[in-house]
Short mmCIF file of C-alpha atoms and ligand atoms in Angstrom, two decimals:
data_model
loop_
_atom_site.label_atom_id
_atom_site.label_comp_id
_atom_site.label_asym_id
_atom_site.label_seq_id
_atom_site.Cartn_x
_atom_site.Cartn_y
_atom_site.Cartn_z
CA MET A 190 -15.73 -0.62 -43.94
CA GLY A 191 -12.49 -1.94 -45.40
CA ARG A 192 -13.97 -2.02 -48.86
CA ALA A 193 -15.49 1.45 -48.63
CA VAL A 194 -12.12 2.84 -47.66
CA ALA A 195 -10.41 0.96 -50.48
CA ALA A 196 -12.90 2.34 -52.98
CA ARG A 197 -12.33 5.84 -51.70
CA VAL A 198 -8.58 5.43 -51.95
CA GLY A 199 -9.04 4.10 -55.47
CA SER A 200 -11.02 7.08 -56.64
CA LEU A 201 -8.84 9.66 -54.93
CA PHE A 202 -5.80 8.04 -56.34
CA ARG A 203 -7.08 8.07 -59.91
CA LEU A 204 -8.09 11.67 -59.41
CA GLY A 205 -4.53 12.45 -58.38
CA LEU A 206 -3.12 10.81 -61.48
CA LEU A 207 -5.52 12.62 -63.77
CA LEU A 208 -5.01 16.03 -62.31
CA GLY A 209 -1.33 15.89 -61.46
CA GLY A 210 0.56 18.36 -63.58
CA LEU A 211 -2.48 20.14 -64.99
CA GLY A 212 -2.22 22.95 -62.46
CA SER A 213 0.82 24.49 -64.07
CA LEU A 214 -1.08 25.06 -67.34
CA ALA A 215 -3.09 27.73 -65.63
CA SER A 216 -0.01 29.63 -64.45
CA ALA A 217 2.30 31.96 -66.33
CA GLU A 218 4.92 30.57 -68.74
CA PRO A 219 7.71 29.28 -66.48
CA ARG A 220 11.13 30.91 -66.58
CA ALA A 221 14.21 28.82 -67.39
CA PRO A 222 14.67 26.13 -64.74
CA PRO A 223 17.46 26.40 -62.16
CA ASP A 224 20.78 24.77 -63.05
CA ARG A 225 21.38 22.94 -59.81
CA ILE A 226 19.41 21.96 -56.74
CA ALA A 227 20.85 20.44 -53.55
CA ILE A 228 18.81 18.28 -51.18
CA ILE A 229 20.35 17.48 -47.82
CA GLY A 230 19.11 14.19 -46.42
CA ALA A 231 18.03 11.03 -48.27
CA GLY A 232 15.18 9.99 -46.00
CA ILE A 233 11.63 9.87 -47.28
CA GLY A 234 11.28 13.69 -47.17
CA GLY A 235 14.42 14.39 -49.19
CA THR A 236 13.91 11.63 -51.72
CA SER A 237 10.25 12.44 -52.32
CA SER A 238 11.18 16.08 -52.88
CA ALA A 239 13.83 14.95 -55.41
CA TYR A 240 11.15 12.97 -57.23
CA TYR A 241 8.70 15.86 -57.40
CA LEU A 242 11.34 18.48 -58.18
CA ARG A 243 12.31 16.40 -61.21
CA LYS A 244 8.67 16.24 -62.28
CA LYS A 245 8.21 19.99 -61.90
CA PHE A 246 11.47 21.37 -63.25
CA GLY A 247 12.10 18.82 -66.00
CA ASN A 248 15.18 16.97 -67.13
CA ASP A 249 17.74 19.76 -67.36
CA VAL A 250 18.20 20.60 -63.70
CA LYS A 251 20.98 18.78 -61.87
CA ILE A 252 19.75 17.42 -58.54
CA ASP A 253 22.36 16.43 -55.93
CA VAL A 254 21.21 14.58 -52.81
CA PHE A 255 23.57 14.55 -49.81
CA GLU A 256 23.44 11.76 -47.26
CA ARG A 257 25.87 11.34 -44.39
CA GLU A 258 24.64 7.94 -43.18
CA GLU A 259 22.25 5.69 -45.07
CA VAL A 260 19.62 6.22 -47.72
CA GLY A 261 16.27 5.89 -46.00
CA GLY A 262 17.17 7.87 -42.89
CA ARG A 263 14.78 6.82 -40.15
CA LEU A 264 13.28 4.16 -42.43
CA ALA A 265 16.02 1.91 -41.17
CA THR A 266 16.44 -1.82 -40.85
CA LEU A 267 18.70 -3.92 -38.65
CA LYS A 268 20.19 -7.12 -40.00
CA VAL A 269 20.55 -9.99 -37.53
CA GLN A 270 21.43 -13.60 -38.33
CA GLY A 271 20.83 -12.95 -42.01
CA HIS A 272 17.38 -11.41 -41.62
CA GLU A 273 16.50 -7.74 -41.85
CA TYR A 274 13.88 -6.14 -39.61
CA GLU A 275 12.28 -2.68 -39.64
CA VAL A 276 13.46 -0.74 -36.62
CA GLY A 277 12.26 2.76 -37.59
CA GLY A 278 9.17 3.87 -39.50
CA SER A 279 7.57 0.50 -40.05
CA VAL A 280 3.88 0.63 -40.92
CA ILE A 281 1.96 2.36 -43.70
CA HIS A 282 -1.75 3.13 -43.52
CA PRO A 283 -4.04 2.27 -46.47
CA LEU A 284 -4.88 5.96 -46.82
CA ASN A 285 -1.24 7.06 -47.09
CA LEU A 286 -1.64 7.94 -50.74
CA HIS A 287 1.88 9.18 -51.43
CA MET A 288 3.49 6.01 -50.12
CA LYS A 289 0.96 4.01 -52.12
CA ARG A 290 1.74 5.97 -55.25
CA PHE A 291 5.50 5.55 -54.81
CA VAL A 292 5.21 1.80 -54.34
CA LYS A 293 3.07 1.53 -57.47
CA GLU A 294 5.19 3.78 -59.67
CA LEU A 295 8.44 2.21 -58.54
CA GLY A 296 7.06 -1.29 -59.16
CA LEU A 297 7.63 -2.44 -55.56
CA SER A 298 5.60 -5.03 -53.68
CA THR A 299 3.94 -4.72 -50.32
CA VAL A 300 3.59 -7.05 -47.37
CA PRO A 301 0.76 -6.96 -44.85
CA VAL A 302 1.70 -6.03 -41.31
CA SER A 303 -0.53 -8.08 -39.09
CA GLY A 304 -0.08 -6.91 -35.58
CA GLY A 305 -1.38 -10.15 -34.09
CA LEU A 306 -3.26 -10.08 -30.83
CA MET A 307 -2.68 -7.12 -28.55
CA GLY A 308 -2.77 -6.83 -24.79
CA VAL A 309 -2.40 -3.87 -22.45
CA TYR A 310 -0.36 -4.34 -19.29
CA ASN A 311 -0.66 -2.01 -16.30
CA GLY A 312 2.31 -3.29 -14.31
CA LYS A 313 0.26 -5.92 -12.52
CA THR A 314 -2.07 -7.49 -14.98
CA LEU A 315 -3.40 -7.32 -18.52
CA VAL A 316 -6.22 -4.77 -18.38
CA PHE A 317 -7.23 -5.57 -21.93
CA GLU A 318 -6.64 -8.53 -24.17
CA GLU A 319 -7.67 -8.81 -27.76
CA SER A 320 -9.36 -11.94 -28.97
CA SER A 321 -9.03 -13.45 -32.43
CA TRP A 322 -12.82 -13.32 -32.61
CA PHE A 323 -14.01 -9.93 -33.84
CA ILE A 324 -17.32 -10.24 -32.04
CA ILE A 325 -15.63 -11.11 -28.76
CA ASN A 326 -13.45 -8.03 -29.11
CA MET A 327 -16.50 -5.86 -29.60
CA ILE A 328 -18.18 -7.35 -26.56
CA LYS A 329 -15.04 -6.90 -24.46
CA LEU A 330 -14.63 -3.31 -25.57
CA VAL A 331 -18.24 -2.42 -24.97
CA TRP A 332 -18.27 -4.23 -21.65
CA ARG A 333 -15.24 -2.36 -20.38
CA TYR A 334 -15.47 1.02 -22.08
CA GLY A 335 -19.05 1.40 -23.28
CA PHE A 336 -19.12 2.74 -26.82
CA GLN A 337 -15.96 4.77 -26.33
CA SER A 338 -13.93 2.88 -28.88
CA LEU A 339 -16.54 3.31 -31.57
CA ARG A 340 -16.73 7.02 -30.80
CA MET A 341 -12.93 7.18 -30.86
CA HIS A 342 -12.99 5.60 -34.27
CA MET A 343 -15.39 8.29 -35.45
CA TRP A 344 -13.32 11.08 -33.92
CA VAL A 345 -10.23 9.86 -35.78
CA GLU A 346 -12.18 9.17 -38.98
CA ASP A 347 -13.48 12.72 -39.05
CA LEU A 348 -9.98 14.19 -38.75
CA LEU A 349 -8.61 11.74 -41.31
CA ASP A 350 -11.42 12.53 -43.72
CA LYS A 351 -10.51 16.21 -43.67
CA PHE A 352 -6.85 15.38 -43.90
CA MET A 353 -7.43 13.66 -47.26
CA ARG A 354 -8.01 17.12 -48.74
CA VAL A 355 -4.28 17.68 -48.78
CA TYR A 356 -3.96 15.16 -51.62
CA ARG A 357 -6.40 17.06 -53.74
CA TYR A 358 -4.58 20.35 -53.12
CA GLN A 359 -1.27 18.81 -54.01
CA SER A 360 -2.60 17.08 -57.13
CA HIS A 361 -3.76 20.54 -58.24
CA ASP A 362 -0.23 21.81 -57.59
CA TYR A 363 -1.01 24.06 -54.63
CA ALA A 364 1.80 24.71 -52.13
CA PHE A 365 1.95 26.15 -48.62
CA SER A 366 4.63 28.31 -47.06
CA SER A 367 4.11 27.04 -43.53
CA VAL A 368 2.80 23.92 -41.83
CA GLU A 369 0.17 26.00 -40.06
CA LYS A 370 -1.15 27.36 -43.38
CA LEU A 371 -1.32 23.84 -44.75
CA MET A 372 -3.23 22.70 -41.66
CA HIS A 373 -5.53 25.71 -41.96
CA ALA A 374 -6.31 24.93 -45.58
CA ILE A 375 -7.24 21.39 -44.52
CA GLY A 376 -9.71 22.24 -41.82
CA GLY A 377 -9.62 25.87 -40.72
CA ASP A 378 -8.93 27.22 -37.23
CA ASP A 379 -10.10 24.05 -35.50
CA TYR A 380 -7.60 22.00 -37.43
CA VAL A 381 -4.61 24.26 -36.72
CA GLY A 382 -5.92 24.38 -33.17
CA LEU A 383 -5.17 20.65 -32.85
CA LEU A 384 -1.51 21.67 -32.57
CA ASN A 385 -2.29 23.94 -29.64
CA HIS A 386 -4.01 21.41 -27.43
CA THR A 387 -2.90 18.18 -25.88
CA LEU A 388 -4.60 14.98 -26.94
CA ARG A 389 -5.71 14.54 -23.34
CA GLU A 390 -7.52 17.91 -23.29
CA SER A 391 -9.15 17.28 -26.64
CA LEU A 392 -10.42 13.83 -25.72
CA GLN A 393 -11.54 14.86 -22.26
CA ARG A 394 -13.49 17.69 -23.82
CA ALA A 395 -15.02 15.20 -26.25
CA GLY A 396 -16.24 13.23 -23.22
CA PHE A 397 -14.05 10.13 -23.24
CA SER A 398 -13.66 8.35 -19.92
CA GLU A 399 -10.42 8.33 -17.93
CA THR A 400 -10.33 4.53 -17.94
CA PHE A 401 -10.54 4.45 -21.72
CA LEU A 402 -7.89 7.16 -22.10
CA ASN A 403 -5.48 5.50 -19.68
CA GLU A 404 -5.93 1.92 -20.84
CA MET A 405 -6.42 2.34 -24.57
CA VAL A 406 -5.19 5.70 -25.78
CA ALA A 407 -2.11 6.35 -23.64
CA PRO A 408 -0.53 2.94 -24.44
CA ILE A 409 -0.96 3.61 -28.18
CA MET A 410 0.77 7.00 -27.78
CA ARG A 411 3.62 5.36 -25.91
CA VAL A 412 4.31 2.75 -28.58
CA ASN A 413 4.13 5.21 -31.47
CA PHE A 414 5.60 8.40 -30.04
CA GLY A 415 7.23 7.51 -26.73
CA GLN A 416 5.15 9.90 -24.69
CA SER A 417 1.72 9.96 -23.12
CA MET A 418 -1.37 11.97 -24.03
CA ASP A 419 0.45 15.26 -23.46
CA LEU A 420 1.37 15.37 -27.15
CA ASN A 421 -0.60 17.54 -29.58
CA ALA A 422 -4.02 16.30 -30.63
CA PHE A 423 -3.08 16.04 -34.30
CA VAL A 424 -0.13 13.71 -33.81
CA GLY A 425 -2.37 11.87 -31.35
CA ALA A 426 -4.93 11.27 -34.08
CA VAL A 427 -2.21 10.16 -36.49
CA SER A 428 -0.98 7.75 -33.86
CA LEU A 429 -4.50 6.35 -33.39
CA THR A 430 -4.78 5.60 -37.12
CA ALA A 431 -1.78 3.32 -36.67
CA ALA A 432 -4.07 1.18 -34.53
CA ASP A 433 -6.19 0.45 -37.62
CA SER A 434 -6.15 -2.84 -39.37
CA ASN A 435 -4.92 -3.26 -42.96
CA LEU A 436 -1.53 -1.72 -42.33
CA TRP A 437 1.22 -2.68 -44.72
CA ALA A 438 4.94 -2.28 -45.36
CA VAL A 439 7.23 -2.46 -48.37
CA GLU A 440 8.71 -5.83 -49.31
CA GLY A 441 12.45 -5.68 -48.70
CA GLY A 442 12.13 -2.76 -46.27
CA ASN A 443 10.39 0.62 -46.43
CA LYS A 444 13.71 2.27 -47.16
CA VAL A 445 13.76 0.82 -50.69
CA VAL A 446 11.16 3.46 -51.54
CA CYS A 447 13.85 6.09 -50.87
CA SER A 448 16.48 4.51 -53.11
CA GLY A 449 13.78 3.97 -55.76
CA LEU A 450 12.76 7.62 -55.65
CA LEU A 451 16.37 8.77 -55.96
CA GLN A 452 16.73 6.66 -59.06
CA ALA A 453 13.40 7.69 -60.55
CA ALA A 454 14.39 11.32 -59.96
CA ASN A 455 17.62 10.71 -61.82
CA SER A 456 19.41 12.45 -59.00
CA ASN A 457 23.02 12.29 -58.00
CA LEU A 458 23.60 10.75 -54.57
CA ILE A 459 26.62 12.12 -52.70
CA PHE A 460 27.70 10.33 -49.53
CA GLY A 461 29.00 13.19 -47.49
CA SER A 462 28.34 15.29 -44.46
CA VAL A 463 27.23 18.85 -45.17
CA MET A 464 29.07 21.28 -42.91
CA SER A 465 27.89 24.67 -44.09
CA ILE A 466 25.64 26.58 -46.44
CA GLU A 467 26.75 30.07 -47.41
CA GLU A 468 25.02 32.72 -49.47
CA LYS A 469 27.32 34.06 -52.21
CA THR A 470 27.04 36.12 -55.36
CA ARG A 471 28.29 34.34 -58.44
CA THR A 472 28.54 35.33 -62.05
CA LYS A 473 26.82 32.70 -64.17
CA GLN A 474 27.60 31.88 -67.80
CA THR A 475 24.85 34.30 -68.82
CA GLY A 476 27.03 37.05 -67.32
CA ASN A 477 24.55 38.14 -64.66
CA PRO A 478 25.60 38.22 -61.02
CA THR A 479 23.34 35.75 -59.24
CA LYS A 480 22.83 34.93 -55.59
CA MET A 481 23.61 31.29 -54.98
CA TYR A 482 24.17 28.92 -52.08
CA GLU A 483 27.56 27.35 -51.58
CA VAL A 484 27.25 23.93 -49.95
CA THR A 485 30.45 22.71 -48.27
CA TYR A 486 30.63 19.03 -47.40
CA LYS A 487 33.02 16.37 -46.25
CA THR A 488 33.47 12.97 -47.83
CA GLY A 489 35.93 11.00 -45.73
CA SER A 490 38.66 13.47 -44.88
CA GLU A 491 38.21 15.57 -48.02
CA THR A 492 36.30 18.83 -48.10
CA HIS A 493 34.41 19.88 -51.25
CA SER A 494 32.01 22.60 -52.17
CA ASP A 495 29.49 23.38 -54.89
CA PHE A 496 27.08 26.14 -55.83
CA TYR A 497 23.31 25.71 -56.02
CA ASP A 498 20.35 27.85 -57.03
CA ILE A 499 17.97 26.12 -54.62
CA VAL A 500 18.69 24.14 -51.44
CA LEU A 501 16.27 21.90 -49.54
CA VAL A 502 17.22 20.79 -46.04
CA ALA A 503 15.53 17.46 -45.32
CA THR A 504 17.22 16.53 -42.05
CA PRO A 505 16.38 17.89 -38.58
CA LEU A 506 18.04 21.22 -37.81
CA ASN A 507 16.66 21.29 -34.29
CA GLN A 508 19.26 21.63 -31.58
CA ARG A 509 21.87 21.50 -34.34
CA MET A 510 21.29 17.76 -34.87
CA SER A 511 22.42 18.01 -38.49
CA GLY A 512 25.62 19.94 -37.71
CA ILE A 513 25.00 22.41 -40.58
CA THR A 514 26.21 25.99 -40.12
CA PHE A 515 24.62 28.84 -42.07
CA LEU A 516 27.18 31.46 -43.09
CA ASN A 517 26.93 35.07 -44.28
CA PHE A 518 23.18 35.28 -44.79
CA ASP A 519 21.77 38.81 -45.08
CA SER A 520 19.40 37.93 -42.25
CA PRO A 521 20.40 35.16 -39.85
CA ILE A 522 18.78 31.75 -40.35
CA GLU A 523 16.31 30.92 -37.61
CA GLU A 524 17.42 28.34 -35.05
CA PHE A 525 15.05 25.69 -33.78
CA GLN A 526 15.38 24.49 -30.20
CA GLU A 527 12.51 22.04 -29.76
CA PRO A 528 14.06 18.68 -28.83
CA TYR A 529 13.81 15.29 -30.49
CA GLN A 530 13.33 12.22 -28.31
CA HIS A 531 16.02 9.75 -27.54
CA LEU A 532 14.74 6.25 -28.31
CA VAL A 533 16.26 2.82 -28.06
CA THR A 534 14.94 0.08 -30.33
CA THR A 535 16.01 -3.39 -29.24
CA LEU A 536 15.50 -6.64 -31.12
CA VAL A 537 15.55 -9.69 -28.88
CA LYS A 538 15.28 -13.22 -30.18
CA GLY A 539 14.01 -15.29 -27.32
CA GLU A 540 11.17 -16.84 -25.41
CA LEU A 541 9.04 -14.36 -23.54
CA ASN A 542 8.36 -14.99 -19.86
CA ALA A 543 4.60 -14.80 -20.32
CA THR A 544 3.87 -15.30 -16.60
CA LEU A 545 5.19 -11.79 -16.07
CA PHE A 546 2.06 -10.51 -17.83
CA SER A 547 -0.57 -13.15 -17.33
CA SER A 548 -1.43 -16.04 -15.04
CA ARG A 549 -2.21 -18.21 -18.03
CA SER A 550 0.23 -20.95 -18.91
CA GLN A 551 3.16 -20.08 -21.13
CA ASP A 552 1.81 -21.86 -24.24
CA GLN A 553 -1.67 -20.34 -23.83
CA PHE A 554 -0.42 -16.75 -23.89
CA GLY A 555 -0.94 -15.99 -27.58
CA LEU A 556 -0.33 -12.22 -27.57
CA SER A 557 2.15 -10.75 -30.01
CA VAL A 558 1.80 -7.09 -29.10
CA ILE A 559 2.06 -5.86 -25.52
CA LEU A 560 1.40 -2.22 -24.79
CA VAL A 561 1.85 -0.64 -21.39
CA THR A 562 -0.03 2.01 -19.44
CA ASP A 563 1.62 5.16 -18.08
CA ASN A 564 1.52 4.04 -14.46
CA SER A 565 2.88 0.56 -15.15
CA ASP A 566 6.44 1.50 -14.11
CA MET A 567 7.68 -0.56 -17.03
CA PHE A 568 11.13 0.15 -18.43
CA ILE A 569 9.79 -0.42 -21.95
CA ASN A 570 7.15 1.40 -24.02
CA SER A 571 6.02 -1.69 -25.91
CA LEU A 572 6.93 -5.21 -26.92
CA SER A 573 5.90 -6.87 -30.17
CA ILE A 574 6.83 -9.77 -32.41
CA VAL A 575 8.44 -8.66 -35.68
CA SER A 576 8.85 -10.44 -38.98
CA PRO A 577 11.68 -10.03 -41.48
CA VAL A 578 11.17 -7.44 -44.23
CA LYS A 579 11.32 -10.18 -46.88
CA GLU A 580 8.13 -12.14 -47.11
CA LYS A 581 9.77 -15.39 -48.20
CA GLU A 582 11.79 -15.46 -44.98
CA ARG A 583 8.67 -15.29 -42.86
CA PRO A 584 7.15 -18.78 -42.61
CA ALA A 585 10.43 -20.38 -41.60
CA LEU A 586 10.46 -18.31 -38.43
CA ALA A 587 6.93 -19.04 -37.26
CA GLY A 588 6.06 -21.58 -34.60
CA GLY A 589 7.66 -22.52 -31.31
CA GLY A 590 8.01 -20.30 -28.30
CA THR A 591 10.96 -18.35 -29.67
CA HIS A 592 10.32 -15.17 -31.64
CA VAL A 593 12.09 -11.99 -32.56
CA TRP A 594 10.61 -9.29 -30.34
CA LYS A 595 11.04 -5.56 -30.77
CA THR A 596 10.94 -3.23 -27.80
CA PHE A 597 11.06 0.53 -27.59
CA SER A 598 12.53 2.10 -24.48
CA ARG A 599 13.94 5.39 -23.37
CA ASP A 600 17.14 3.89 -22.00
CA VAL A 601 19.38 1.07 -23.12
CA LEU A 602 18.04 -2.15 -21.60
CA THR A 603 20.29 -3.81 -19.06
CA LYS A 604 20.96 -7.55 -19.10
CA GLU A 605 18.81 -7.86 -15.95
CA GLN A 606 15.90 -6.11 -17.64
CA ILE A 607 16.11 -8.35 -20.71
CA SER A 608 16.30 -11.43 -18.47
CA LYS A 609 13.23 -10.23 -16.63
CA LEU A 610 11.25 -10.20 -19.89
CA PHE A 611 12.65 -13.38 -21.44
CA LEU A 612 13.07 -16.92 -20.14
CA SER A 613 16.05 -17.24 -22.48
CA TYR A 614 17.35 -15.35 -25.50
CA ASP A 615 19.78 -15.82 -28.39
CA TYR A 616 20.64 -12.21 -28.98
CA ALA A 617 19.70 -8.64 -28.15
CA VAL A 618 20.76 -5.95 -30.63
CA ARG A 619 19.85 -2.33 -30.47
CA LYS A 620 19.71 0.92 -32.35
CA THR A 621 19.76 4.19 -30.47
CA TRP A 622 18.53 7.35 -32.11
CA LEU A 623 16.68 10.62 -31.98
CA SER A 624 13.46 9.25 -33.38
CA TYR A 625 10.81 11.98 -33.41
CA PRO A 626 10.09 15.29 -31.70
CA HIS A 627 9.14 15.57 -28.09
CA TYR A 628 5.74 17.19 -28.41
CA GLN A 629 4.90 20.15 -26.20
CA PRO A 630 1.73 21.92 -27.27
CA PRO A 631 1.00 24.70 -28.00
CA GLN A 632 3.18 23.81 -30.91
CA LYS A 633 4.65 26.19 -33.43
CA CYS A 634 6.16 24.32 -36.36
CA PRO A 635 9.60 25.35 -37.66
CA SER A 636 9.45 27.46 -40.86
CA ILE A 637 9.51 25.94 -44.32
CA ILE A 638 11.11 28.98 -45.99
CA LEU A 639 14.41 29.64 -44.22
CA HIS A 640 15.65 32.09 -46.85
CA ASP A 641 14.81 33.15 -50.40
CA ARG A 642 15.47 29.76 -52.09
CA LEU A 643 16.39 27.74 -49.01
CA TYR A 644 13.69 25.39 -47.74
CA TYR A 645 13.29 23.19 -44.68
CA LEU A 646 11.15 20.06 -44.70
CA ASN A 647 11.29 18.67 -41.18
CA GLY A 648 9.14 21.33 -39.54
CA ILE A 649 6.14 19.15 -40.44
CA GLU A 650 7.33 16.59 -37.89
CA PHE A 651 6.18 18.96 -35.16
CA ALA A 652 2.62 18.55 -36.42
CA ALA A 653 3.19 14.78 -36.70
CA SER A 654 6.24 12.73 -37.50
CA CYS A 655 5.64 9.82 -39.87
CA MET A 656 6.53 8.61 -43.36
CA GLU A 657 3.48 10.01 -45.08
CA MET A 658 3.79 13.45 -43.45
CA SER A 659 7.39 13.61 -44.65
CA ALA A 660 6.31 12.65 -48.16
CA ILE A 661 3.69 15.40 -48.03
CA ALA A 662 6.38 17.84 -46.88
CA GLY A 663 8.67 16.69 -49.70
CA TYR A 664 5.99 17.26 -52.33
CA ASN A 665 5.00 20.58 -50.79
CA ALA A 666 8.58 21.85 -50.70
CA ALA A 667 9.06 20.86 -54.36
CA LEU A 668 5.89 22.71 -55.38
CA LEU A 669 6.78 25.71 -53.22
CA ALA A 670 10.29 25.93 -54.68
CA TYR A 671 8.86 25.64 -58.18
CA HIS A 672 6.17 28.28 -57.75
CA ARG A 673 8.49 30.73 -56.02
CA TRP A 674 11.07 30.25 -58.77
CA ASN A 675 8.42 31.05 -61.37
CA GLY A 676 6.63 33.77 -59.41
CA ASN A 677 3.33 31.83 -59.30
CA ALA A 678 2.02 33.60 -56.20
CA ASP A 679 -1.50 32.37 -56.97
CA MET A 680 -0.41 28.78 -56.29
CA ILE A 681 0.87 29.46 -52.75
CA ASP A 682 -1.10 29.72 -49.49
CA GLN A 683 -4.52 29.85 -51.10
CA ASP A 684 -7.19 29.69 -48.45
CA GLY A 685 -10.69 28.42 -49.14
CA LEU A 686 -9.16 25.86 -51.49
CA TYR A 687 -11.54 23.15 -50.43
CA GLU A 688 -14.58 25.15 -51.53
CA LYS A 689 -12.81 26.37 -54.63
CA LEU A 690 -11.79 22.91 -55.81
CA LYS A 691 -15.17 21.47 -54.90
CA THR A 692 -16.98 23.75 -57.31
CA GLU A 693 -14.33 23.18 -59.96
CA LEU A 694 -14.98 19.45 -60.07
C1 NAG B 141 -1.96 28.52 -31.29
O1 NAG B 141 -1.09 29.06 -30.30
C2 NAG B 141 -0.25 30.07 -30.76
C3 NAG B 141 0.66 30.48 -29.62
O2 NAG B 141 1.43 29.42 -29.23
C4 NAG B 141 -1.08 31.23 -31.26
O3 NAG B 141 -0.24 32.21 -31.80
C5 NAG B 141 -2.04 30.75 -32.33
O4 NAG B 141 -2.90 31.80 -32.71
C6 NAG B 141 -2.88 29.60 -31.83
N1 NAG B 141 -3.67 29.09 -32.95
C7 NAG B 141 -4.93 28.70 -32.83
C8 NAG B 141 -5.62 28.29 -34.09
O5 NAG B 141 -5.52 28.65 -31.77
C1 NAG B 142 8.94 -15.25 -15.00
O1 NAG B 142 8.34 -14.15 -14.40
C2 NAG B 142 7.72 -14.43 -13.18
C3 NAG B 142 6.97 -13.18 -12.74
O2 NAG B 142 7.81 -12.07 -12.67
C4 NAG B 142 8.75 -14.87 -12.16
O3 NAG B 142 8.16 -15.16 -10.92
C5 NAG B 142 9.48 -16.08 -12.70
O4 NAG B 142 10.54 -16.45 -11.83
C6 NAG B 142 10.03 -15.83 -14.07
N1 NAG B 142 10.51 -17.07 -14.63
C7 NAG B 142 11.78 -17.26 -14.94
C8 NAG B 142 12.13 -18.61 -15.43
O5 NAG B 142 12.62 -16.37 -14.87
#
């Protein structure tokens, strides 16, 4: 199967390279490009949009990217004792074609992410333990869950297969004005409908057993999205793909993709905190009064402002997380209230107390990923061994009972809790953040078009929050901004694209 997938990626990827950019030939002659574009947020969404905006609008437009913290956003690393570890978005799936393309075009290297052996803990015992023998795993899975895991694989594969259509649409330059329209173009009503149902409902309807859902599916949701199967079925499927093998990451940290994209886009990075965006009429050099957006930002204690033709917001606006105020718009800018989840990522270097999980002796434990069920009453969502982002630092850390473990939890871990998990530890460092949305289907995704030439990327996170979805949103926003600037209505929100492009090829 691995090879078949690789071959498919290969051919889709080449297709993308061949067709990228051809779409615009079919459209009307573009008008003069905008003078200046602002992007707020230098995470993967903002930086990928910078990259594609440069490709679409050419070399003359000035692109400013504002970042108030660090380039990479939630692709963040923590540095401890001289080694850096991924603490945010950490794995990339072989079918994440945008991430793949970026790594290739930026000349970066990749490192495999081998999860190691996984076990599921229910608060008393390990209800499932992976074996290093593939065949033993299959027997264990079939013994305990019948053919549920194979069927689950097919359920996810089917959704993923349809999802791949988005790459074809984008390589033909098609854009969508809402996340729902994008989802509809991928797979019709059923596909948008995934946002309206919980994963639990969808899988129960598909006939999966409660034991399988509780012991296999729920723990995977907890590690990836900090909630159980009450999230929407689409993000659930995305989360299940992260249980695949062949995952990888970027050598030196996934965030280097973001700095690479900024550079490739020849954009101007401004470290500053955007306070407001205001609509104003300005007289340009051409003498015509033009509606523009004034972006006011703070660098240190100084306040500056600049005018832009197009603004992309690539940082969450929900519950005013970004602190941006919209001033003097002819119609007020929509506010989004859906919450993001508070998550604590803790790195602990120490020796796990394996007897907490298993009756086997300490040195026979062998698991490097521990997931937990909903009813386990555990204060953590997961526990796994992590390796530094630099491959050459890896071998030196292997061996012995001491490892660097990463846990996700809702609350900051107390000393007592850490001591419960570890026989002894050198350090425990943490990062606390708002990591991803709290999913509450039926889900309506925040709008992409906030105003005439003001776009919002993060709405896609309410379908599913991950690196590749943000890259898709970045590309889509760039195409949407470009087509709306040039009046190419025929390139936006086209339905029946799948059939149309199928006959074209
Ligand atoms: C999803 O639910 C919303 C209401 O929350 C509804 O407007 C929409 O039509 C539903 N979509 C589908 C495809 O069922
Ligand atoms: C390890 O955990 C077990 C089970 O909770 C406990 O009985 C034991 O005392 C712990 N060992 C140490 C050294 O803390």
